[in-house]
Coordinates of N, CA and C and ligand atoms in Angstrom, one line a residue:
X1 N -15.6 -20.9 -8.6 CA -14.5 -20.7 -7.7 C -14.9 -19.6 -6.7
X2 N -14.7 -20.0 -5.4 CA -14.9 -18.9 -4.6 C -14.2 -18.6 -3.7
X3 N -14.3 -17.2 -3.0 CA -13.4 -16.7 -2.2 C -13.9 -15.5 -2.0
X4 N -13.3 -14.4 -1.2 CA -13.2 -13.0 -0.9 C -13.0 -11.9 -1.6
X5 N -12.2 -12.6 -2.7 CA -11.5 -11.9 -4.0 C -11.5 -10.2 -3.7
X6 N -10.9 -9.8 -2.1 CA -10.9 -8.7 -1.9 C -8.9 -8.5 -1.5
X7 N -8.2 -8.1 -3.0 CA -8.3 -8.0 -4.4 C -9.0 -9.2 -5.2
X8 N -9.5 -9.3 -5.8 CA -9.0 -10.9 -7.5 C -7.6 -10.5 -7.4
X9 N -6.8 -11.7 -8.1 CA -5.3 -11.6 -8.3 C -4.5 -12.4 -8.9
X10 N -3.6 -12.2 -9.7 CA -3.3 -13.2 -10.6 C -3.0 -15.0 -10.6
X11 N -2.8 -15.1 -9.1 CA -3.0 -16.1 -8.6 C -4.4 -16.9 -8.7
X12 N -5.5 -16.1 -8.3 CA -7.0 -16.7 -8.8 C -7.1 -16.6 -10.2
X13 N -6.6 -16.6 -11.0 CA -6.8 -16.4 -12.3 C -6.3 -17.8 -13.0
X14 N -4.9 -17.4 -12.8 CA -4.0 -18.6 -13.1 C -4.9 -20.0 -12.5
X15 N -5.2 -20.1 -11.4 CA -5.8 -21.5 -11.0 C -7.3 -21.8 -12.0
X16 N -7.9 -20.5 -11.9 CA -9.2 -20.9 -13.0 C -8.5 -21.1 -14.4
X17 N -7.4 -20.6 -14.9 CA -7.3 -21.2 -16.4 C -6.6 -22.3 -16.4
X18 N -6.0 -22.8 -15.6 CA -5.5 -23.7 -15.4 C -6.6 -25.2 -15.4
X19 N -7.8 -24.9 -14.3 CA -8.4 -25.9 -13.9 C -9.5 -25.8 -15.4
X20 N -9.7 -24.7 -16.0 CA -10.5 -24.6 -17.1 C -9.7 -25.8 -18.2
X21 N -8.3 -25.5 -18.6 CA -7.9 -26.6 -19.6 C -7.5 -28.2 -19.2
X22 N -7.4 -28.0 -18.0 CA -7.0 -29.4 -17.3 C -8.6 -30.4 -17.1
X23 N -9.2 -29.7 -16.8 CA -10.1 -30.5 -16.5 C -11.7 -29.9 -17.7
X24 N -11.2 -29.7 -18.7 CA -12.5 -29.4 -19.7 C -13.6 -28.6 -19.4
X25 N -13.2 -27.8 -18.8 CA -14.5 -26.7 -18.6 C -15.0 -26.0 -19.3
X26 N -16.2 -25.9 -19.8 CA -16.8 -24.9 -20.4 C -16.7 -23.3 -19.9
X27 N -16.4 -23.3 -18.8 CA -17.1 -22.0 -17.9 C -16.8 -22.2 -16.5
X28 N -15.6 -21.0 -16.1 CA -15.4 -20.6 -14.3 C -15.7 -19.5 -14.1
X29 N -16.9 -19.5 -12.9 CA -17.9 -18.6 -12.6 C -17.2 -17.8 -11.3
X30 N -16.1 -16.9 -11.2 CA -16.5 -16.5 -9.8 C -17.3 -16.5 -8.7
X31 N -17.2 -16.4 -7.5 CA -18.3 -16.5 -7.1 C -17.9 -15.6 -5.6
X32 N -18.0 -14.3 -5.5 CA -17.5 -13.5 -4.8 C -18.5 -14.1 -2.9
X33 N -18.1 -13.8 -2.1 CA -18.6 -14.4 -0.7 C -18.8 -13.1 -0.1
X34 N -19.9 -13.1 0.2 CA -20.4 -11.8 1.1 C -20.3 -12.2 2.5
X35 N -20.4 -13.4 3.2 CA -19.6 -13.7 4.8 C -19.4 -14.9 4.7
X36 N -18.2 -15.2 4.6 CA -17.7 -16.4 4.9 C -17.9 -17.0 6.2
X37 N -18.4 -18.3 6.5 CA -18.0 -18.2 7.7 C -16.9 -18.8 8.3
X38 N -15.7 -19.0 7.6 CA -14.9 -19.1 8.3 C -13.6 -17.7 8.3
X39 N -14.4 -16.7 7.9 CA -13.7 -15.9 7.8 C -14.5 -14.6 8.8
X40 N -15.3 -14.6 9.8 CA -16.4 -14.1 10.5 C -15.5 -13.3 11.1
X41 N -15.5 -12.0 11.9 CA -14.9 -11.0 12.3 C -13.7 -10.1 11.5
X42 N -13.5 -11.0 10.3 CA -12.5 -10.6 9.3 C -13.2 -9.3 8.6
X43 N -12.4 -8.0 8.6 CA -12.9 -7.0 7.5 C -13.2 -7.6 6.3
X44 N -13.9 -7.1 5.1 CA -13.7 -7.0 4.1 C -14.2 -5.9 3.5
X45 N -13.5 -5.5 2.1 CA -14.0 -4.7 1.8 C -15.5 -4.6 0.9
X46 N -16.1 -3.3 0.8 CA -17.7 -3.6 0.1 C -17.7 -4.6 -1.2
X47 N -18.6 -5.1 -0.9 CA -19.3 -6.3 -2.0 C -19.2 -5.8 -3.3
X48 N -19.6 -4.3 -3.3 CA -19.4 -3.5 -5.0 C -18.2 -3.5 -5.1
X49 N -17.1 -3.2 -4.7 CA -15.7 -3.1 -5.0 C -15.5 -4.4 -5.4
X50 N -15.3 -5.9 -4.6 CA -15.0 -7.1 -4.8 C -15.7 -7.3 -6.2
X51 N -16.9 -7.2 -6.5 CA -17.5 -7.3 -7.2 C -17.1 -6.8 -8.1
X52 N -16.9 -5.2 -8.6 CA -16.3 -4.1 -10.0 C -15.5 -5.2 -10.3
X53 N -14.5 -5.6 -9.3 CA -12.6 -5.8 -9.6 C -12.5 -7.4 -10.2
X54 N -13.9 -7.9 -9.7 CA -14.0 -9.5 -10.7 C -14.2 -9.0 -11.9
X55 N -15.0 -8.2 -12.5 CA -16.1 -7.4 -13.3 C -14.6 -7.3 -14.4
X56 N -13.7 -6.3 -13.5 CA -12.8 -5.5 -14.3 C -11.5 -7.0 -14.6
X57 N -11.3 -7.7 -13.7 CA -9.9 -9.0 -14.2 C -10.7 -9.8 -15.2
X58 N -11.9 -10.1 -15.2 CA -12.3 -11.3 -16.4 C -12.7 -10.7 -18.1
X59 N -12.7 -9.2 -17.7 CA -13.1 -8.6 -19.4 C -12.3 -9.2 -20.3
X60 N -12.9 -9.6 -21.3 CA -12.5 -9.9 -22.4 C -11.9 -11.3 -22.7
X61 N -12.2 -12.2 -21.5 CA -12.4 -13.5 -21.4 C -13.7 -14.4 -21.6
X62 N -14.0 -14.9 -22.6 CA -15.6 -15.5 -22.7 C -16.0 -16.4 -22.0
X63 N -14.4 -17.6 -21.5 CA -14.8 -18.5 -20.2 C -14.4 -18.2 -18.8
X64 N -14.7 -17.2 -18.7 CA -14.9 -16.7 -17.1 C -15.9 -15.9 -16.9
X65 N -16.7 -16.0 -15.9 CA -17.6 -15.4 -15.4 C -17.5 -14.8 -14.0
X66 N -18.7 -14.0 -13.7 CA -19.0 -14.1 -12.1 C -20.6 -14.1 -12.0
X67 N -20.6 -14.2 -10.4 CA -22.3 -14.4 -10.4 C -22.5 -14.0 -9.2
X68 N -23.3 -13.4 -8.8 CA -23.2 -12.2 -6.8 C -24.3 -12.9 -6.5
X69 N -24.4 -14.0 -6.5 CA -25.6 -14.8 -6.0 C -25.2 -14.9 -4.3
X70 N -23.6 -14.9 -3.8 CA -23.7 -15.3 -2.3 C -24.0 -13.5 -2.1
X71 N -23.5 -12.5 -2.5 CA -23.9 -11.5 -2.3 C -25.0 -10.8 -2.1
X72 N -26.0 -11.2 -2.7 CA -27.3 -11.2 -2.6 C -28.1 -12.0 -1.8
X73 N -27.6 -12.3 -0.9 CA -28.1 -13.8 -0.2 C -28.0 -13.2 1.5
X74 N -28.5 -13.2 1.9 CA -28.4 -12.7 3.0 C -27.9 -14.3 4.1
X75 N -27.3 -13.5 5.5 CA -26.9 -14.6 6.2 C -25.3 -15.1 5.9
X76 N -25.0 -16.1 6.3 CA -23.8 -16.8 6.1 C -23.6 -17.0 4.8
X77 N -22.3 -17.2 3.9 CA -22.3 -17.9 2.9 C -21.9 -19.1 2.5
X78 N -22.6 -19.9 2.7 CA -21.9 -21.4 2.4 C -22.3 -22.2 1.1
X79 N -21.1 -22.4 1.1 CA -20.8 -23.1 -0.4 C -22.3 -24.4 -0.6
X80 N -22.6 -24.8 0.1 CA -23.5 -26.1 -0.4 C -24.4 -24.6 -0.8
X81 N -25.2 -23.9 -0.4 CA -26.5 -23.1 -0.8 C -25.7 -22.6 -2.2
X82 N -24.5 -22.1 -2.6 CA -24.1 -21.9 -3.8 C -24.2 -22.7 -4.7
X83 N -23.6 -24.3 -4.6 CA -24.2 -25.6 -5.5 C -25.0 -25.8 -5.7
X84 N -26.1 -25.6 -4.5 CA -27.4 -25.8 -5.2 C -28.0 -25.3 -5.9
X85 N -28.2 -23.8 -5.4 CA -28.4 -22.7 -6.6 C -28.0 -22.9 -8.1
X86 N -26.1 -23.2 -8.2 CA -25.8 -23.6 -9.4 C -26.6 -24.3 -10.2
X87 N -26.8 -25.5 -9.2 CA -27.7 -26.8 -9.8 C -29.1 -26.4 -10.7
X88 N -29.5 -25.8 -9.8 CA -31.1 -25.1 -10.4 C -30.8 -24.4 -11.4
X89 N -29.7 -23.1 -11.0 CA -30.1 -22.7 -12.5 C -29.5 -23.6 -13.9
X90 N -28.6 -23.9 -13.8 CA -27.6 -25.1 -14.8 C -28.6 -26.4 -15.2
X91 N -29.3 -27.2 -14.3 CA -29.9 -28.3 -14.4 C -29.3 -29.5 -14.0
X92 N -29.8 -30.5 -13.6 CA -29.4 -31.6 -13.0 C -28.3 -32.5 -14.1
X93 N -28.1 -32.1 -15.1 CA -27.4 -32.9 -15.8 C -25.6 -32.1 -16.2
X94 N -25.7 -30.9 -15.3 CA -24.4 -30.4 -15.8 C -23.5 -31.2 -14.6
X95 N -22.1 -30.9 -14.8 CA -21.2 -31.5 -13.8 C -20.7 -29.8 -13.1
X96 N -20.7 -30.4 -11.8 CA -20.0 -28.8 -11.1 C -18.2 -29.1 -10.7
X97 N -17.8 -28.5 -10.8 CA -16.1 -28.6 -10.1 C -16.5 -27.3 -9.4
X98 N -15.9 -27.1 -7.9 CA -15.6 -26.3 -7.1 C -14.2 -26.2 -7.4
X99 N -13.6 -24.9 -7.4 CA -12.4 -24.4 -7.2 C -12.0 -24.0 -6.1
X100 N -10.5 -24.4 -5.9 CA -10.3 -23.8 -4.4 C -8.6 -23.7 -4.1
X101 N -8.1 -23.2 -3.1 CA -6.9 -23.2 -3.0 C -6.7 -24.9 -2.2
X102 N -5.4 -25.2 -1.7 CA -5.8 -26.4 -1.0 C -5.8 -26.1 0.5
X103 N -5.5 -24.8 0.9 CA -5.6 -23.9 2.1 C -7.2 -24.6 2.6
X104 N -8.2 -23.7 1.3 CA -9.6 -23.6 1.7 C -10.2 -24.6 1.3
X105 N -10.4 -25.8 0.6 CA -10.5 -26.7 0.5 C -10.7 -27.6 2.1
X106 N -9.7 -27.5 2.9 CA -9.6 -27.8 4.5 C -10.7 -27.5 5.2
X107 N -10.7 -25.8 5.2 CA -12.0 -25.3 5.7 C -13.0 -25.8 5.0
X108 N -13.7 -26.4 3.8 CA -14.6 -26.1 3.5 C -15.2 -27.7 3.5
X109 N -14.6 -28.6 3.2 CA -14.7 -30.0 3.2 C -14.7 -30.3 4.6
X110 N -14.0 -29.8 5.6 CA -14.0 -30.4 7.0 C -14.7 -29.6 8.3
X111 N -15.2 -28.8 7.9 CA -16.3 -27.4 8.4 C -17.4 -28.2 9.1
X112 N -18.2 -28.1 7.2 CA -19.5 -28.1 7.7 C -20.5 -29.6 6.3
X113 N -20.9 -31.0 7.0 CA -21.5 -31.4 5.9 C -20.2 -32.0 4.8
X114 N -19.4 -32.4 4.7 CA -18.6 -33.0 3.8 C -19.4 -34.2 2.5
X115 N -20.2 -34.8 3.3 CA -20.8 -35.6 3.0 C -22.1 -34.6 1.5
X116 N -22.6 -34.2 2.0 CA -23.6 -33.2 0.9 C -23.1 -32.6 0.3
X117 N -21.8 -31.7 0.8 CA -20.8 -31.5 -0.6 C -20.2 -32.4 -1.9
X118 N -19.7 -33.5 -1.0 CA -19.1 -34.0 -1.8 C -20.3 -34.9 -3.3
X119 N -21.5 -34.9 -2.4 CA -22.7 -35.2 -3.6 C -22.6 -34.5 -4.3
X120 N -22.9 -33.2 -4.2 CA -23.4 -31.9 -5.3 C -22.3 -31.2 -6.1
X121 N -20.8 -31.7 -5.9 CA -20.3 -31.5 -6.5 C -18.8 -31.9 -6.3
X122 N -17.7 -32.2 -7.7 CA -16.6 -32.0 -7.7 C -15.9 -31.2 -6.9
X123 N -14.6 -31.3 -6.0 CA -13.7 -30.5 -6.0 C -12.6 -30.2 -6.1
X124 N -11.9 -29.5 -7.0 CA -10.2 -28.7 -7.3 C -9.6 -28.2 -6.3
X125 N -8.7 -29.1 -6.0 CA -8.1 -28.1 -5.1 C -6.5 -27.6 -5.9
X126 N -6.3 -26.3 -5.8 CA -5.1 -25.6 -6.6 C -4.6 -26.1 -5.3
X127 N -3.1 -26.6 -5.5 CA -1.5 -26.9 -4.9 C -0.9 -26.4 -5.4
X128 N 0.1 -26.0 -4.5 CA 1.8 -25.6 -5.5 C 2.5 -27.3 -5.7
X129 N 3.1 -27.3 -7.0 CA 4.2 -28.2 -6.6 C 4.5 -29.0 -5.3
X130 N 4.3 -30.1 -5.5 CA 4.2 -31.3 -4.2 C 3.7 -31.3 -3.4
X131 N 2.6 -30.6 -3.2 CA 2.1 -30.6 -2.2 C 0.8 -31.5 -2.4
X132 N 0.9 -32.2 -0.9 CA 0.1 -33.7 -1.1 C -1.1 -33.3 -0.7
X133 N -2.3 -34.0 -0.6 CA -3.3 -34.0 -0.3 C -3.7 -34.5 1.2
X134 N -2.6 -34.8 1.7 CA -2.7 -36.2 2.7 C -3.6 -35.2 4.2
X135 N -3.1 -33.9 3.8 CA -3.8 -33.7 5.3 C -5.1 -33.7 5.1
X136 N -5.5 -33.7 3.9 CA -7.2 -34.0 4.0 C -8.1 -35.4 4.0
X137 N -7.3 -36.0 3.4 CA -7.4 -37.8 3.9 C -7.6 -37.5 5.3
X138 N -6.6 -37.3 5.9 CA -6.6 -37.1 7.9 C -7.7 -37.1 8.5
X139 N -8.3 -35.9 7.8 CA -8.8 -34.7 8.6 C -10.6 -35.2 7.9
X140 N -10.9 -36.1 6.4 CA -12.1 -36.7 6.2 C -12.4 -38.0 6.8
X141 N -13.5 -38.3 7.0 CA -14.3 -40.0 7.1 C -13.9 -40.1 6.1
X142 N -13.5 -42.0 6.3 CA -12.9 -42.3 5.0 C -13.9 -42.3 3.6
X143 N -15.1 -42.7 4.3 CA -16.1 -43.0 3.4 C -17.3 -42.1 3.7
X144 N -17.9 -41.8 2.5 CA -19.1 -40.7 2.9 C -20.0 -41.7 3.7
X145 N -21.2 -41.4 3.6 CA -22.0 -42.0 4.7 C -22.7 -42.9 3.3
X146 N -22.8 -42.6 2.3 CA -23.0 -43.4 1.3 C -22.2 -44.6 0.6
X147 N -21.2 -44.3 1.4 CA -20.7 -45.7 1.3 C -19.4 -45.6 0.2
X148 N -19.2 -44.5 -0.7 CA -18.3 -43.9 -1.3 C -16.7 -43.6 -0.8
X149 N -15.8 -43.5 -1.7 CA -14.5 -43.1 -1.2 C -14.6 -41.4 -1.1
X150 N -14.7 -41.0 0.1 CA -14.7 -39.5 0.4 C -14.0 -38.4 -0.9
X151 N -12.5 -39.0 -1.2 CA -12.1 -38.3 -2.0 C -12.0 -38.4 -3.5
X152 N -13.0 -39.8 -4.2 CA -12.8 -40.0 -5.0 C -13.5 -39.0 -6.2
X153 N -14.1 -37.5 -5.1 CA -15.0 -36.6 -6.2 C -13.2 -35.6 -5.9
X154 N -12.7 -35.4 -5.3 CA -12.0 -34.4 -4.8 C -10.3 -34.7 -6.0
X155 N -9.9 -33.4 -6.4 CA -9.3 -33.4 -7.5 C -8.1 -32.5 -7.3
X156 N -6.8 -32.9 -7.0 CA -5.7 -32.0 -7.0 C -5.0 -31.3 -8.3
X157 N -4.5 -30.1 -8.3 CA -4.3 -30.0 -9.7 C -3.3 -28.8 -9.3
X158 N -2.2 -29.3 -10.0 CA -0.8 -28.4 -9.6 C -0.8 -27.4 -10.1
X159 N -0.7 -26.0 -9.4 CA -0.1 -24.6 -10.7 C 1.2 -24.0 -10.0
X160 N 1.6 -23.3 -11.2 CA 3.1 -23.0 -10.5 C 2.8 -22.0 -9.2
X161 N 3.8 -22.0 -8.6 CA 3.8 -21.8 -7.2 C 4.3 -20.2 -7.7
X162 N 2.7 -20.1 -6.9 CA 2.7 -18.6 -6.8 C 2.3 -17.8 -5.2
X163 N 3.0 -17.0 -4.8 CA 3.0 -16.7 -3.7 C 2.3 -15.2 -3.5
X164 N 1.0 -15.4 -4.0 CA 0.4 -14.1 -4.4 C -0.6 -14.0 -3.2
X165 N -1.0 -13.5 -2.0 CA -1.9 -13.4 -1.9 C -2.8 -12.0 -1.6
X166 N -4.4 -12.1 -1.4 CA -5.2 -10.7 -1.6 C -4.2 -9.9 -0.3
X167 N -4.1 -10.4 1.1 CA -3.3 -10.1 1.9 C -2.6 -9.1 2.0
X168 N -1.5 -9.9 1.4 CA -0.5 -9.4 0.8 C -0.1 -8.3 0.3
X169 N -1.2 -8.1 -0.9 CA -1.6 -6.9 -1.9 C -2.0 -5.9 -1.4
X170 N -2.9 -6.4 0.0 CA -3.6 -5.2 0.5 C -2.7 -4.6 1.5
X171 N -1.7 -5.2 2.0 CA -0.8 -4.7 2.7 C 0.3 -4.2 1.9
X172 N 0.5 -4.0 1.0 CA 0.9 -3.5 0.2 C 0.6 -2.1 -0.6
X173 N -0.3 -2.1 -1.0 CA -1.1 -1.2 -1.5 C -1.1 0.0 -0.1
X174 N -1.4 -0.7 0.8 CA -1.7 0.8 2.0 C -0.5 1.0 2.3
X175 N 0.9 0.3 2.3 CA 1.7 0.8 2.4 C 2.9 1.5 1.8
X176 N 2.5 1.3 0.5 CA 3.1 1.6 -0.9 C 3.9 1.2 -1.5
X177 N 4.1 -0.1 -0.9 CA 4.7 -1.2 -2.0 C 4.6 -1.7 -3.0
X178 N 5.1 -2.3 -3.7 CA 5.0 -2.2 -5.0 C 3.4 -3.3 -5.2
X179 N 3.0 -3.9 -5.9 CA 1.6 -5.0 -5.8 C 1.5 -4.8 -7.5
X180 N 1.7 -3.7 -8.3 CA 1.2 -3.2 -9.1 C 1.0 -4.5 -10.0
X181 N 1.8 -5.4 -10.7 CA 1.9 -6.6 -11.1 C 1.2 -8.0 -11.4
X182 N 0.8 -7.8 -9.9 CA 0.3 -9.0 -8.9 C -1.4 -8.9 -9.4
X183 N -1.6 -8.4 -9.7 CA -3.4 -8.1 -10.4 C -3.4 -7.6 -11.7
X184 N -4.1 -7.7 -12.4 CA -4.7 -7.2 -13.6 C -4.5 -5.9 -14.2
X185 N -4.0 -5.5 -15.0 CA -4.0 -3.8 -14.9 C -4.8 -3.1 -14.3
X186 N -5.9 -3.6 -14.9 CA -7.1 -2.4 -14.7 C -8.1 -3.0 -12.9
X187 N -7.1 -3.8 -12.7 CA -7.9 -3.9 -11.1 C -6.6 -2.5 -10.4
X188 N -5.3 -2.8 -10.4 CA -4.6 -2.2 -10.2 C -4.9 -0.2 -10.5
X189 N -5.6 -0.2 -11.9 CA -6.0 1.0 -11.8 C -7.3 1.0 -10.9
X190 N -7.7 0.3 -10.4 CA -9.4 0.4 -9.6 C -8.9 0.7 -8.4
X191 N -7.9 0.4 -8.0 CA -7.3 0.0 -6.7 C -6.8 1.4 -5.8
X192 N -5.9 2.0 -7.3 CA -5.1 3.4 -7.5 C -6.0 4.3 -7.1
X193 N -7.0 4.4 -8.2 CA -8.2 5.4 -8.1 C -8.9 5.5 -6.4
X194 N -9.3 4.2 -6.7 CA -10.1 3.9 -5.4 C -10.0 4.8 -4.0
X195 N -8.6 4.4 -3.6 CA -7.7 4.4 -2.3 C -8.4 3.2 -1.7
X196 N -8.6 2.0 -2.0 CA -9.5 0.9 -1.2 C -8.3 0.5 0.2
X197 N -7.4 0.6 -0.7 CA -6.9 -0.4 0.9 C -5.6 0.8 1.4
X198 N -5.7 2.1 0.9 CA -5.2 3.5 1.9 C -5.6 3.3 3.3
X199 N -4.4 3.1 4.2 CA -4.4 3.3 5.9 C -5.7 4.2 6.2
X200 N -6.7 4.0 7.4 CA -7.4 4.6 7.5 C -8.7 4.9 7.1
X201 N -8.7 4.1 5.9 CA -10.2 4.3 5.0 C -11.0 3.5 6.0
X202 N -12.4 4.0 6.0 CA -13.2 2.8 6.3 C -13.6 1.2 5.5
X203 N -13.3 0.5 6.4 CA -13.6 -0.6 5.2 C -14.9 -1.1 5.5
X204 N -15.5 -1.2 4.5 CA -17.2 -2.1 4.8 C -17.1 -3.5 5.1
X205 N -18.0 -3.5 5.6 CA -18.1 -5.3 5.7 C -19.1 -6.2 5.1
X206 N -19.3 -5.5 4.2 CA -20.5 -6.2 3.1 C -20.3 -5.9 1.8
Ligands
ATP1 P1 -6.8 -13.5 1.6 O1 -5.4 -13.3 1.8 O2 -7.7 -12.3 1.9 O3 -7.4 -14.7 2.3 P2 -6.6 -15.0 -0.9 O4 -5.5 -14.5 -1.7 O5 -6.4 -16.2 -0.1 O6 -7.1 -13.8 0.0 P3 -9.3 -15.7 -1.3 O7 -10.3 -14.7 -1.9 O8 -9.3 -16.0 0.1 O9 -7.8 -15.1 -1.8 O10 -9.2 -17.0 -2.1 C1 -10.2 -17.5 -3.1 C2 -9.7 -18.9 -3.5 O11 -8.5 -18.8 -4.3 C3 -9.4 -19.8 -2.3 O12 -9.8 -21.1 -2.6 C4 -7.9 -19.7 -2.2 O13 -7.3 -20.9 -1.7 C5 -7.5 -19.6 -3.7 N1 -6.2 -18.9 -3.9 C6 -5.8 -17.7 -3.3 N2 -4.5 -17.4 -3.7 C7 -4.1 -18.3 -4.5 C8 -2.9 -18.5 -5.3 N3 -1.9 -17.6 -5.3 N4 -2.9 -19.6 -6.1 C9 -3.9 -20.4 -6.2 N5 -5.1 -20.3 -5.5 C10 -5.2 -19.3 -4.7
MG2 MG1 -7.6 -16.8 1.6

């Protein structure tokens, strides 16, 4: 699963356990993004903070992980160089599921390469309740170039409709609204401590 995870938040959580029992996973690996590129002029905060706050929401869960592999990776982060990597270290015979919201699922499938994605791996997209798939039918070739149904790797999967986002939280947090809830205790204490998203702070972009 990946994203900016600048907070994690109970939202990203819920979709990994969710897609963990729905679809038999042994193991959801975070996978924190050091530059998105579709997120390119966007602050974010430092890679060690995003990083601690994955660190600190999955303790004491044995099927969640994380892995700072886009973090350590210099340049853009794009998901196919994360698959592959996965591939290598895992081996050619494991199955990957991408997680995703069905927001970024859009960007990421209709970006860049759909076609080499859709090889190297499965994709989840989290929906709220009824929400169709159809704008990405739209928006894909029907068929990969291999002659496949574009979306027959691509996997919807409903969780309750949660209106949580990092956003949100961070606009919250600098302005002292409540968020406390909305994350993990102990990200919530990371957050307190921190002053990460206090008016004013400098934020990193790495
Ligand atoms: P931001 O508001 O900064 O974009 P975000 O809450 O969307 O943050 P990201 O780190 O951008 O979080 O998202 C990581 C992944 O989690 C994306 O695939 C996104 O679609 C998904 N996601 C985010 N919020 C939710 C949620 N409440 N429920 C399900 N999936 C979510
Ligand atoms: Mg987002």
């Amino acid at each position: 699963m990946g994203g900016t995870f600048d907070p994690i938040h109970i939202g990203h959580l819920v979709a990994a356990d969710e897609a963990r029992c729905q679809f038999r996973l042994d193991k959801v690996v975070f996978v924190p993004s050091a530059r998105p590129p579709h997120k390119t002029g966007v602050r974010h905060s430092p890679a060690a903070d995003r990083l601690q706050m994955v660190r600190i929401a999955i303790r004491g869960n044995p099927f969640l992980d994380v892995s700072d592999v886009e973090l350590k990776r210099e340049g853009l982060s794009y998901t196919i160089d994360t698959l592959r990597h996965l591939r290598e270290v895992h081996g050619a015979s494991v199955e990957l599921f991408f997680i995703t919201g069905a927001d970024a699922i859009l960007e990421i499938l209709t970006w860049k390469d759909p076609d080499e994605l859709l090889a190297e791996s499965a994709f989840i997209a989290a929906t709220r309740p009824g929400f169709p798939l159809a704008s990405l039918r739209d928006a894909l070739p029907e068929k990969t170039s291999k002659g496949a149904d574009a979306l027959d790797n691509v996997y919807s999967m409903e969780i309750p409709a949660l209106a949580i986002s990092s956003t949100d939280i961070r606009e919250r947090a600098a302005s002292g609204r409540p968020y406390r809830y909305m994350v993990p205790e102990g990200v919530w204490e990371y957050i307190e401590a921190s002053g990460l998203y206090l008016k004013g702070e400098p934020r990193g972009d790495g």
